[in-house]
């Protein structure tokens, strides 16, 4: 058990960094990284962090230098991973409470895992920073959530042979209004990564007046053209 706990901080750091790193790598390749269930992934990581914190509370094994360094990084990675999920559109009502639990667990792992006086003193710095970041982030989100943009797929129309998928998107810019977008994806080019997938970024064909997502008339003409309100757009 003691050996497992000595590796736990490194494993938790990898899990917390997984979504931000995959998102950055996907963006560099012109893709989007999409989790199968962002809330499920966050809940699983939270459960592992909670079990680790509880085990440390009972046993309090000291960490080596490598494990102590990972424990010091864990609070910051927790914040980065949680707020990346918020940016990906996951429900704040689920993400923020789980993120708060992770924050407590990360601080506890750091404080309990480092037994030296100096280590305990240093552990208070990232723990306090994490608390301030969480409180500030929650406050800003509550204040500005009505003004934040929302990108909602309202309708999806596959091409006759299923190669392409047309999506009608309501692009709300909050108090600034918004627009209606029609974009085309090629689902066959997605790369499955078990817990998620890499999606090639869609091609935007049309941008029009906001609030017309349901009223737009769309129809496919073979695999090479999409008609939008009587105008043909080439695809592929």
PDB file of C-alpha atoms in Angstrom:
ATOM      1  CA  UNK A   1       0.000   0.000   0.000  1.00  0.00           C
ATOM      2  CA  UNK A   2       2.832   2.372   0.893  1.00  0.00           C
ATOM      3  CA  UNK A   3       4.457   1.790  -2.511  1.00  0.00           C
ATOM      4  CA  UNK A   4       1.165   2.449  -4.306  1.00  0.00           C
ATOM      5  CA  UNK A   5       0.704   5.722  -2.423  1.00  0.00           C
ATOM      6  CA  UNK A   6       4.245   6.823  -3.338  1.00  0.00           C
ATOM      7  CA  UNK A   7       3.253   6.651  -7.032  1.00  0.00           C
ATOM      8  CA  UNK A   8      -0.198   8.192  -6.527  1.00  0.00           C
ATOM      9  CA  UNK A   9       0.817  11.896  -6.895  1.00  0.00           C
ATOM     10  CA  UNK A  10       2.495  11.251 -10.266  1.00  0.00           C
ATOM     11  CA  UNK A  11      -0.519   9.272 -11.519  1.00  0.00           C
ATOM     12  CA  UNK A  12      -2.940  11.989 -10.381  1.00  0.00           C
ATOM     13  CA  UNK A  13      -0.806  14.690 -12.046  1.00  0.00           C
ATOM     14  CA  UNK A  14      -0.966  12.779 -15.328  1.00  0.00           C
ATOM     15  CA  UNK A  15      -4.738  12.414 -15.066  1.00  0.00           C
ATOM     16  CA  UNK A  16      -5.255  16.113 -14.245  1.00  0.00           C
ATOM     17  CA  UNK A  17      -2.967  17.174 -17.107  1.00  0.00           C
ATOM     18  CA  UNK A  18      -4.522  14.732 -19.586  1.00  0.00           C
ATOM     19  CA  UNK A  19      -7.332  16.969 -20.885  1.00  0.00           C
ATOM     20  CA  UNK A  20      -5.300  20.228 -21.194  1.00  0.00           C
ATOM     21  CA  UNK A  21      -2.390  18.433 -22.895  1.00  0.00           C
ATOM     22  CA  UNK A  22      -4.654  16.541 -25.322  1.00  0.00           C
ATOM     23  CA  UNK A  23      -6.547  19.747 -26.117  1.00  0.00           C
ATOM     24  CA  UNK A  24      -3.329  21.648 -26.866  1.00  0.00           C
ATOM     25  CA  UNK A  25      -1.933  18.833 -28.997  1.00  0.00           C
ATOM     26  CA  UNK A  26      -5.210  18.524 -30.914  1.00  0.00           C
ATOM     27  CA  UNK A  27      -5.352  22.290 -31.534  1.00  0.00           C
ATOM     28  CA  UNK A  28      -1.805  22.208 -32.930  1.00  0.00           C
ATOM     29  CA  UNK A  29      -2.945  19.512 -35.378  1.00  0.00           C
ATOM     30  CA  UNK A  30      -6.053  21.463 -36.423  1.00  0.00           C
ATOM     31  CA  UNK A  31      -8.406  19.200 -34.456  1.00  0.00           C
ATOM     32  CA  UNK A  32     -10.625  19.322 -31.391  1.00  0.00           C
ATOM     33  CA  UNK A  33     -10.279  16.878 -28.500  1.00  0.00           C
ATOM     34  CA  UNK A  34     -13.680  15.686 -27.263  1.00  0.00           C
ATOM     35  CA  UNK A  35     -14.165  13.507 -24.175  1.00  0.00           C
ATOM     36  CA  UNK A  36     -16.835  10.809 -24.259  1.00  0.00           C
ATOM     37  CA  UNK A  37     -18.016  12.085 -20.875  1.00  0.00           C
ATOM     38  CA  UNK A  38     -16.190  15.040 -19.390  1.00  0.00           C
ATOM     39  CA  UNK A  39     -18.237  14.908 -16.211  1.00  0.00           C
ATOM     40  CA  UNK A  40     -17.643  11.155 -15.848  1.00  0.00           C
ATOM     41  CA  UNK A  41     -13.900  11.597 -16.347  1.00  0.00           C
ATOM     42  CA  UNK A  42     -13.769  14.373 -13.751  1.00  0.00           C
ATOM     43  CA  UNK A  43     -15.821  12.296 -11.291  1.00  0.00           C
ATOM     44  CA  UNK A  44     -13.452   9.321 -11.704  1.00  0.00           C
ATOM     45  CA  UNK A  45     -10.365  11.499 -11.095  1.00  0.00           C
ATOM     46  CA  UNK A  46     -12.078  13.086  -8.081  1.00  0.00           C
ATOM     47  CA  UNK A  47     -12.823   9.638  -6.621  1.00  0.00           C
ATOM     48  CA  UNK A  48      -9.178   8.583  -7.027  1.00  0.00           C
ATOM     49  CA  UNK A  49      -7.972  11.791  -5.388  1.00  0.00           C
ATOM     50  CA  UNK A  50     -10.391  11.301  -2.517  1.00  0.00           C
ATOM     51  CA  UNK A  51      -9.238   7.709  -1.943  1.00  0.00           C
ATOM     52  CA  UNK A  52      -5.589   8.828  -2.013  1.00  0.00           C
ATOM     53  CA  UNK A  53      -6.244  11.656   0.445  1.00  0.00           C
ATOM     54  CA  UNK A  54      -8.111   9.332   2.818  1.00  0.00           C
ATOM     55  CA  UNK A  55      -5.328   6.743   2.665  1.00  0.00           C
ATOM     56  CA  UNK A  56      -2.718   9.409   3.409  1.00  0.00           C
ATOM     57  CA  UNK A  57      -4.809  10.734   6.287  1.00  0.00           C
ATOM     58  CA  UNK A  58      -4.705   7.291   7.922  1.00  0.00           C
ATOM     59  CA  UNK A  59      -1.159   6.213   7.067  1.00  0.00           C
ATOM     60  CA  UNK A  60       0.750   9.438   6.339  1.00  0.00           C
ATOM     61  CA  UNK A  61       3.697   7.856   4.485  1.00  0.00           C
ATOM     62  CA  UNK A  62       6.368  10.435   3.587  1.00  0.00           C
ATOM     63  CA  UNK A  63       6.949  11.111  -0.105  1.00  0.00           C
ATOM     64  CA  UNK A  64      10.301  11.012  -1.838  1.00  0.00           C
ATOM     65  CA  UNK A  65      11.506  14.036  -3.787  1.00  0.00           C
ATOM     66  CA  UNK A  66       9.783  13.042  -7.010  1.00  0.00           C
ATOM     67  CA  UNK A  67       6.452  12.314  -5.338  1.00  0.00           C
ATOM     68  CA  UNK A  68       6.693  15.509  -3.283  1.00  0.00           C
ATOM     69  CA  UNK A  69       7.279  17.538  -6.470  1.00  0.00           C
ATOM     70  CA  UNK A  70       4.210  15.950  -8.099  1.00  0.00           C
ATOM     71  CA  UNK A  71       2.186  16.672  -4.970  1.00  0.00           C
ATOM     72  CA  UNK A  72       3.281  20.321  -5.181  1.00  0.00           C
ATOM     73  CA  UNK A  73       2.164  20.511  -8.844  1.00  0.00           C
ATOM     74  CA  UNK A  74      -1.159  18.762  -8.233  1.00  0.00           C
ATOM     75  CA  UNK A  75      -3.151  21.812  -7.015  1.00  0.00           C
ATOM     76  CA  UNK A  76      -2.260  23.865 -10.095  1.00  0.00           C
ATOM     77  CA  UNK A  77      -2.948  20.961 -12.462  1.00  0.00           C
ATOM     78  CA  UNK A  78      -6.282  20.414 -10.746  1.00  0.00           C
ATOM     79  CA  UNK A  79      -7.329  23.972 -11.522  1.00  0.00           C
ATOM     80  CA  UNK A  80      -6.026  23.785 -15.104  1.00  0.00           C
ATOM     81  CA  UNK A  81      -7.846  20.518 -15.828  1.00  0.00           C
ATOM     82  CA  UNK A  82     -11.118  21.607 -14.269  1.00  0.00           C
ATOM     83  CA  UNK A  83     -11.332  24.956 -16.001  1.00  0.00           C
ATOM     84  CA  UNK A  84     -10.342  23.363 -19.314  1.00  0.00           C
ATOM     85  CA  UNK A  85     -13.427  21.165 -18.979  1.00  0.00           C
ATOM     86  CA  UNK A  86     -15.510  24.290 -18.365  1.00  0.00           C
ATOM     87  CA  UNK A  87     -14.067  25.803 -21.542  1.00  0.00           C
ATOM     88  CA  UNK A  88     -15.071  22.635 -23.416  1.00  0.00           C
ATOM     89  CA  UNK A  89     -18.706  23.226 -22.446  1.00  0.00           C
ATOM     90  CA  UNK A  90     -19.170  20.862 -19.520  1.00  0.00           C
ATOM     91  CA  UNK A  91     -21.904  21.779 -17.024  1.00  0.00           C
ATOM     92  CA  UNK A  92     -20.566  24.227 -14.384  1.00  0.00           C
ATOM     93  CA  UNK A  93     -23.097  22.926 -11.851  1.00  0.00           C
ATOM     94  CA  UNK A  94     -21.293  19.557 -11.977  1.00  0.00           C
ATOM     95  CA  UNK A  95     -17.715  20.606 -12.708  1.00  0.00           C
ATOM     96  CA  UNK A  96     -17.314  23.309 -10.037  1.00  0.00           C
ATOM     97  CA  UNK A  97     -18.387  21.160  -7.032  1.00  0.00           C
ATOM     98  CA  UNK A  98     -16.147  18.302  -8.185  1.00  0.00           C
ATOM     99  CA  UNK A  99     -13.322  20.780  -8.712  1.00  0.00           C
ATOM    100  CA  UNK A 100     -13.805  22.065  -5.156  1.00  0.00           C
ATOM    101  CA  UNK A 101     -13.527  18.487  -3.813  1.00  0.00           C
ATOM    102  CA  UNK A 102     -10.376  17.981  -5.875  1.00  0.00           C
ATOM    103  CA  UNK A 103      -8.930  21.189  -4.444  1.00  0.00           C
ATOM    104  CA  UNK A 104      -9.402  19.988  -0.883  1.00  0.00           C
ATOM    105  CA  UNK A 105      -7.947  16.565  -1.728  1.00  0.00           C
ATOM    106  CA  UNK A 106      -4.946  18.063  -3.543  1.00  0.00           C
ATOM    107  CA  UNK A 107      -4.141  20.316  -0.582  1.00  0.00           C
ATOM    108  CA  UNK A 108      -4.541  17.407   1.842  1.00  0.00           C
ATOM    109  CA  UNK A 109      -2.286  15.143  -0.248  1.00  0.00           C
ATOM    110  CA  UNK A 110       0.359  17.848  -0.283  1.00  0.00           C
ATOM    111  CA  UNK A 111       0.184  18.615   3.437  1.00  0.00           C
ATOM    112  CA  UNK A 112      -0.012  14.985   4.576  1.00  0.00           C
ATOM    113  CA  UNK A 113       2.499  13.621   2.097  1.00  0.00           C
ATOM    114  CA  UNK A 114       5.325  15.991   3.064  1.00  0.00           C
ATOM    115  CA  UNK A 115       6.357  15.471   6.677  1.00  0.00           C
ATOM    116  CA  UNK A 116       9.235  17.935   7.020  1.00  0.00           C
ATOM    117  CA  UNK A 117       8.612  21.314   8.566  1.00  0.00           C
ATOM    118  CA  UNK A 118       9.877  23.174   5.520  1.00  0.00           C
ATOM    119  CA  UNK A 119       7.773  21.025   3.230  1.00  0.00           C
ATOM    120  CA  UNK A 120       4.672  21.692   5.282  1.00  0.00           C
ATOM    121  CA  UNK A 121       5.346  25.427   5.182  1.00  0.00           C
ATOM    122  CA  UNK A 122       5.811  25.385   1.407  1.00  0.00           C
ATOM    123  CA  UNK A 123       2.681  23.278   0.974  1.00  0.00           C
ATOM    124  CA  UNK A 124       0.538  26.101   2.329  1.00  0.00           C
ATOM    125  CA  UNK A 125       1.469  28.368  -0.607  1.00  0.00           C
ATOM    126  CA  UNK A 126      -0.046  26.321  -3.481  1.00  0.00           C
ATOM    127  CA  UNK A 127      -2.970  25.324  -1.249  1.00  0.00           C
ATOM    128  CA  UNK A 128      -3.849  28.973  -0.589  1.00  0.00           C
ATOM    129  CA  UNK A 129      -3.238  29.897  -4.226  1.00  0.00           C
ATOM    130  CA  UNK A 130      -5.562  27.114  -5.314  1.00  0.00           C
ATOM    131  CA  UNK A 131      -8.296  28.290  -2.958  1.00  0.00           C
ATOM    132  CA  UNK A 132      -7.996  31.865  -4.252  1.00  0.00           C
ATOM    133  CA  UNK A 133      -8.085  30.713  -7.877  1.00  0.00           C
ATOM    134  CA  UNK A 134     -11.177  28.618  -7.241  1.00  0.00           C
ATOM    135  CA  UNK A 135     -13.010  31.370  -5.397  1.00  0.00           C
ATOM    136  CA  UNK A 136     -12.041  33.962  -8.005  1.00  0.00           C
ATOM    137  CA  UNK A 137     -12.983  31.670 -10.890  1.00  0.00           C
ATOM    138  CA  UNK A 138     -16.357  30.800  -9.397  1.00  0.00           C
ATOM    139  CA  UNK A 139     -17.089  34.459  -8.690  1.00  0.00           C
ATOM    140  CA  UNK A 140     -16.133  35.561 -12.198  1.00  0.00           C
ATOM    141  CA  UNK A 141     -18.154  32.794 -13.767  1.00  0.00           C
ATOM    142  CA  UNK A 142     -21.242  33.666 -11.708  1.00  0.00           C
ATOM    143  CA  UNK A 143     -20.805  37.348 -12.594  1.00  0.00           C
ATOM    144  CA  UNK A 144     -20.210  36.984 -16.318  1.00  0.00           C
ATOM    145  CA  UNK A 145     -22.042  33.754 -17.218  1.00  0.00           C
ATOM    146  CA  UNK A 146     -24.962  35.647 -18.842  1.00  0.00           C
ATOM    147  CA  UNK A 147     -22.446  37.382 -21.135  1.00  0.00           C
ATOM    148  CA  UNK A 148     -20.419  34.327 -22.118  1.00  0.00           C
ATOM    149  CA  UNK A 149     -20.761  32.910 -25.654  1.00  0.00           C
ATOM    150  CA  UNK A 150     -22.551  29.609 -26.240  1.00  0.00           C
ATOM    151  CA  UNK A 151     -21.992  27.407 -29.278  1.00  0.00           C
ATOM    152  CA  UNK A 152     -24.981  25.031 -29.459  1.00  0.00           C
ATOM    153  CA  UNK A 153     -25.604  22.462 -32.200  1.00  0.00           C
ATOM    154  CA  UNK A 154     -29.361  22.648 -32.885  1.00  0.00           C
ATOM    155  CA  UNK A 155     -29.726  20.309 -35.880  1.00  0.00           C
ATOM    156  CA  UNK A 156     -27.624  17.731 -37.706  1.00  0.00           C
ATOM    157  CA  UNK A 157     -28.278  16.534 -41.274  1.00  0.00           C
ATOM    158  CA  UNK A 158     -26.109  13.703 -42.657  1.00  0.00           C
ATOM    159  CA  UNK A 159     -25.249  13.546 -46.359  1.00  0.00           C
ATOM    160  CA  UNK A 160     -26.924  10.772 -48.414  1.00  0.00           C
ATOM    161  CA  UNK A 161     -23.978   8.374 -48.083  1.00  0.00           C
ATOM    162  CA  UNK A 162     -23.047   9.503 -44.568  1.00  0.00           C
ATOM    163  CA  UNK A 163     -19.629  10.880 -45.422  1.00  0.00           C
ATOM    164  CA  UNK A 164     -20.432  14.410 -44.244  1.00  0.00           C
ATOM    165  CA  UNK A 165     -22.545  15.813 -41.425  1.00  0.00           C
ATOM    166  CA  UNK A 166     -24.082  19.281 -41.691  1.00  0.00           C
ATOM    167  CA  UNK A 167     -24.610  21.021 -38.361  1.00  0.00           C
ATOM    168  CA  UNK A 168     -26.814  24.039 -37.739  1.00  0.00           C
ATOM    169  CA  UNK A 169     -25.313  25.956 -34.836  1.00  0.00           C
ATOM    170  CA  UNK A 170     -26.787  28.679 -32.651  1.00  0.00           C
ATOM    171  CA  UNK A 171     -23.788  30.899 -31.899  1.00  0.00           C
ATOM    172  CA  UNK A 172     -24.928  33.080 -29.012  1.00  0.00           C
ATOM    173  CA  UNK A 173     -22.625  35.901 -27.894  1.00  0.00           C
ATOM    174  CA  UNK A 174     -24.647  36.689 -24.781  1.00  0.00           C
ATOM    175  CA  UNK A 175     -25.575  40.363 -24.498  1.00  0.00           C
ATOM    176  CA  UNK A 176     -23.868  41.045 -27.848  1.00  0.00           C
ATOM    177  CA  UNK A 177     -26.383  38.991 -29.845  1.00  0.00           C
ATOM    178  CA  UNK A 178     -25.075  36.202 -32.055  1.00  0.00           C
ATOM    179  CA  UNK A 179     -25.486  34.418 -35.368  1.00  0.00           C
ATOM    180  CA  UNK A 180     -26.660  31.198 -36.993  1.00  0.00           C
ATOM    181  CA  UNK A 181     -23.901  29.022 -38.456  1.00  0.00           C
ATOM    182  CA  UNK A 182     -23.962  26.051 -40.791  1.00  0.00           C
ATOM    183  CA  UNK A 183     -20.817  23.937 -40.657  1.00  0.00           C
ATOM    184  CA  UNK A 184     -19.855  20.584 -42.142  1.00  0.00           C
ATOM    185  CA  UNK A 185     -17.919  17.791 -40.415  1.00  0.00           C
ATOM    186  CA  UNK A 186     -16.437  14.572 -41.791  1.00  0.00           C
ATOM    187  CA  UNK A 187     -17.044  12.039 -38.963  1.00  0.00           C
ATOM    188  CA  UNK A 188     -15.115   9.288 -40.744  1.00  0.00           C
ATOM    189  CA  UNK A 189     -11.869  11.173 -40.094  1.00  0.00           C
ATOM    190  CA  UNK A 190     -12.331  11.180 -36.307  1.00  0.00           C
ATOM    191  CA  UNK A 191      -9.671   9.305 -34.306  1.00  0.00           C
ATOM    192  CA  UNK A 192     -10.929   7.212 -31.366  1.00  0.00           C
ATOM    193  CA  UNK A 193      -8.808   7.494 -28.189  1.00  0.00           C
ATOM    194  CA  UNK A 194     -10.992   5.275 -25.948  1.00  0.00           C
ATOM    195  CA  UNK A 195     -11.816   7.988 -23.381  1.00  0.00           C
ATOM    196  CA  UNK A 196     -12.373  10.551 -26.124  1.00  0.00           C
ATOM    197  CA  UNK A 197     -11.721  11.292 -29.771  1.00  0.00           C
ATOM    198  CA  UNK A 198      -9.936  13.716 -32.060  1.00  0.00           C
ATOM    199  CA  UNK A 199     -12.339  15.518 -34.381  1.00  0.00           C
ATOM    200  CA  UNK A 200     -11.195  17.364 -37.483  1.00  0.00           C
ATOM    201  CA  UNK A 201     -12.434  20.923 -37.129  1.00  0.00           C
ATOM    202  CA  UNK A 202     -15.616  21.580 -39.133  1.00  0.00           C
ATOM    203  CA  UNK A 203     -15.699  23.790 -42.204  1.00  0.00           C
ATOM    204  CA  UNK A 204     -18.031  26.779 -41.916  1.00  0.00           C
ATOM    205  CA  UNK A 205     -20.219  27.292 -44.982  1.00  0.00           C
ATOM    206  CA  UNK A 206     -22.740  29.862 -43.814  1.00  0.00           C
ATOM    207  CA  UNK A 207     -23.169  32.557 -41.171  1.00  0.00           C
ATOM    208  CA  UNK A 208     -26.430  34.422 -40.954  1.00  0.00           C
ATOM    209  CA  UNK A 209     -28.934  36.135 -38.705  1.00  0.00           C
ATOM    210  CA  UNK A 210     -29.183  34.916 -35.110  1.00  0.00           C
ATOM    211  CA  UNK A 211     -32.268  32.895 -34.164  1.00  0.00           C
ATOM    212  CA  UNK A 212     -32.805  31.213 -37.550  1.00  0.00           C
ATOM    213  CA  UNK A 213     -31.407  27.788 -36.644  1.00  0.00           C
ATOM    214  CA  UNK A 214     -34.789  26.075 -36.900  1.00  0.00           C
ATOM    215  CA  UNK A 215     -35.999  28.082 -39.905  1.00  0.00           C
ATOM    216  CA  UNK A 216     -33.058  27.449 -42.247  1.00  0.00           C
ATOM    217  CA  UNK A 217     -33.918  25.124 -45.142  1.00  0.00           C
ATOM    218  CA  UNK A 218     -31.139  22.580 -45.745  1.00  0.00           C
ATOM    219  CA  UNK A 219     -30.882  19.717 -48.198  1.00  0.00           C
ATOM    220  CA  UNK A 220     -28.041  17.674 -49.629  1.00  0.00           C
ATOM    221  CA  UNK A 221     -27.424  17.231 -53.337  1.00  0.00           C
ATOM    222  CA  UNK A 222     -25.269  14.117 -53.427  1.00  0.00           C
ATOM    223  CA  UNK A 223     -22.069  14.251 -51.422  1.00  0.00           C
ATOM    224  CA  UNK A 224     -20.693  17.389 -53.036  1.00  0.00           C
ATOM    225  CA  UNK A 225     -23.220  20.167 -52.431  1.00  0.00           C
ATOM    226  CA  UNK A 226     -25.361  21.455 -49.592  1.00  0.00           C
ATOM    227  CA  UNK A 227     -28.270  23.782 -50.310  1.00  0.00           C
ATOM    228  CA  UNK A 228     -28.933  26.404 -47.639  1.00  0.00           C
ATOM    229  CA  UNK A 229     -32.030  28.572 -48.146  1.00  0.00           C
ATOM    230  CA  UNK A 230     -31.918  27.988 -51.912  1.00  0.00           C
ATOM    231  CA  UNK A 231     -28.172  28.636 -52.327  1.00  0.00           C
ATOM    232  CA  UNK A 232     -25.783  25.777 -53.177  1.00  0.00           C
ATOM    233  CA  UNK A 233     -22.473  25.471 -51.280  1.00  0.00           C
ATOM    234  CA  UNK A 234     -19.711  23.132 -52.448  1.00  0.00           C
ATOM    235  CA  UNK A 235     -18.551  20.522 -49.924  1.00  0.00           C
ATOM    236  CA  UNK A 236     -15.384  18.471 -49.905  1.00  0.00           C
TER     237      UNK A 236
END
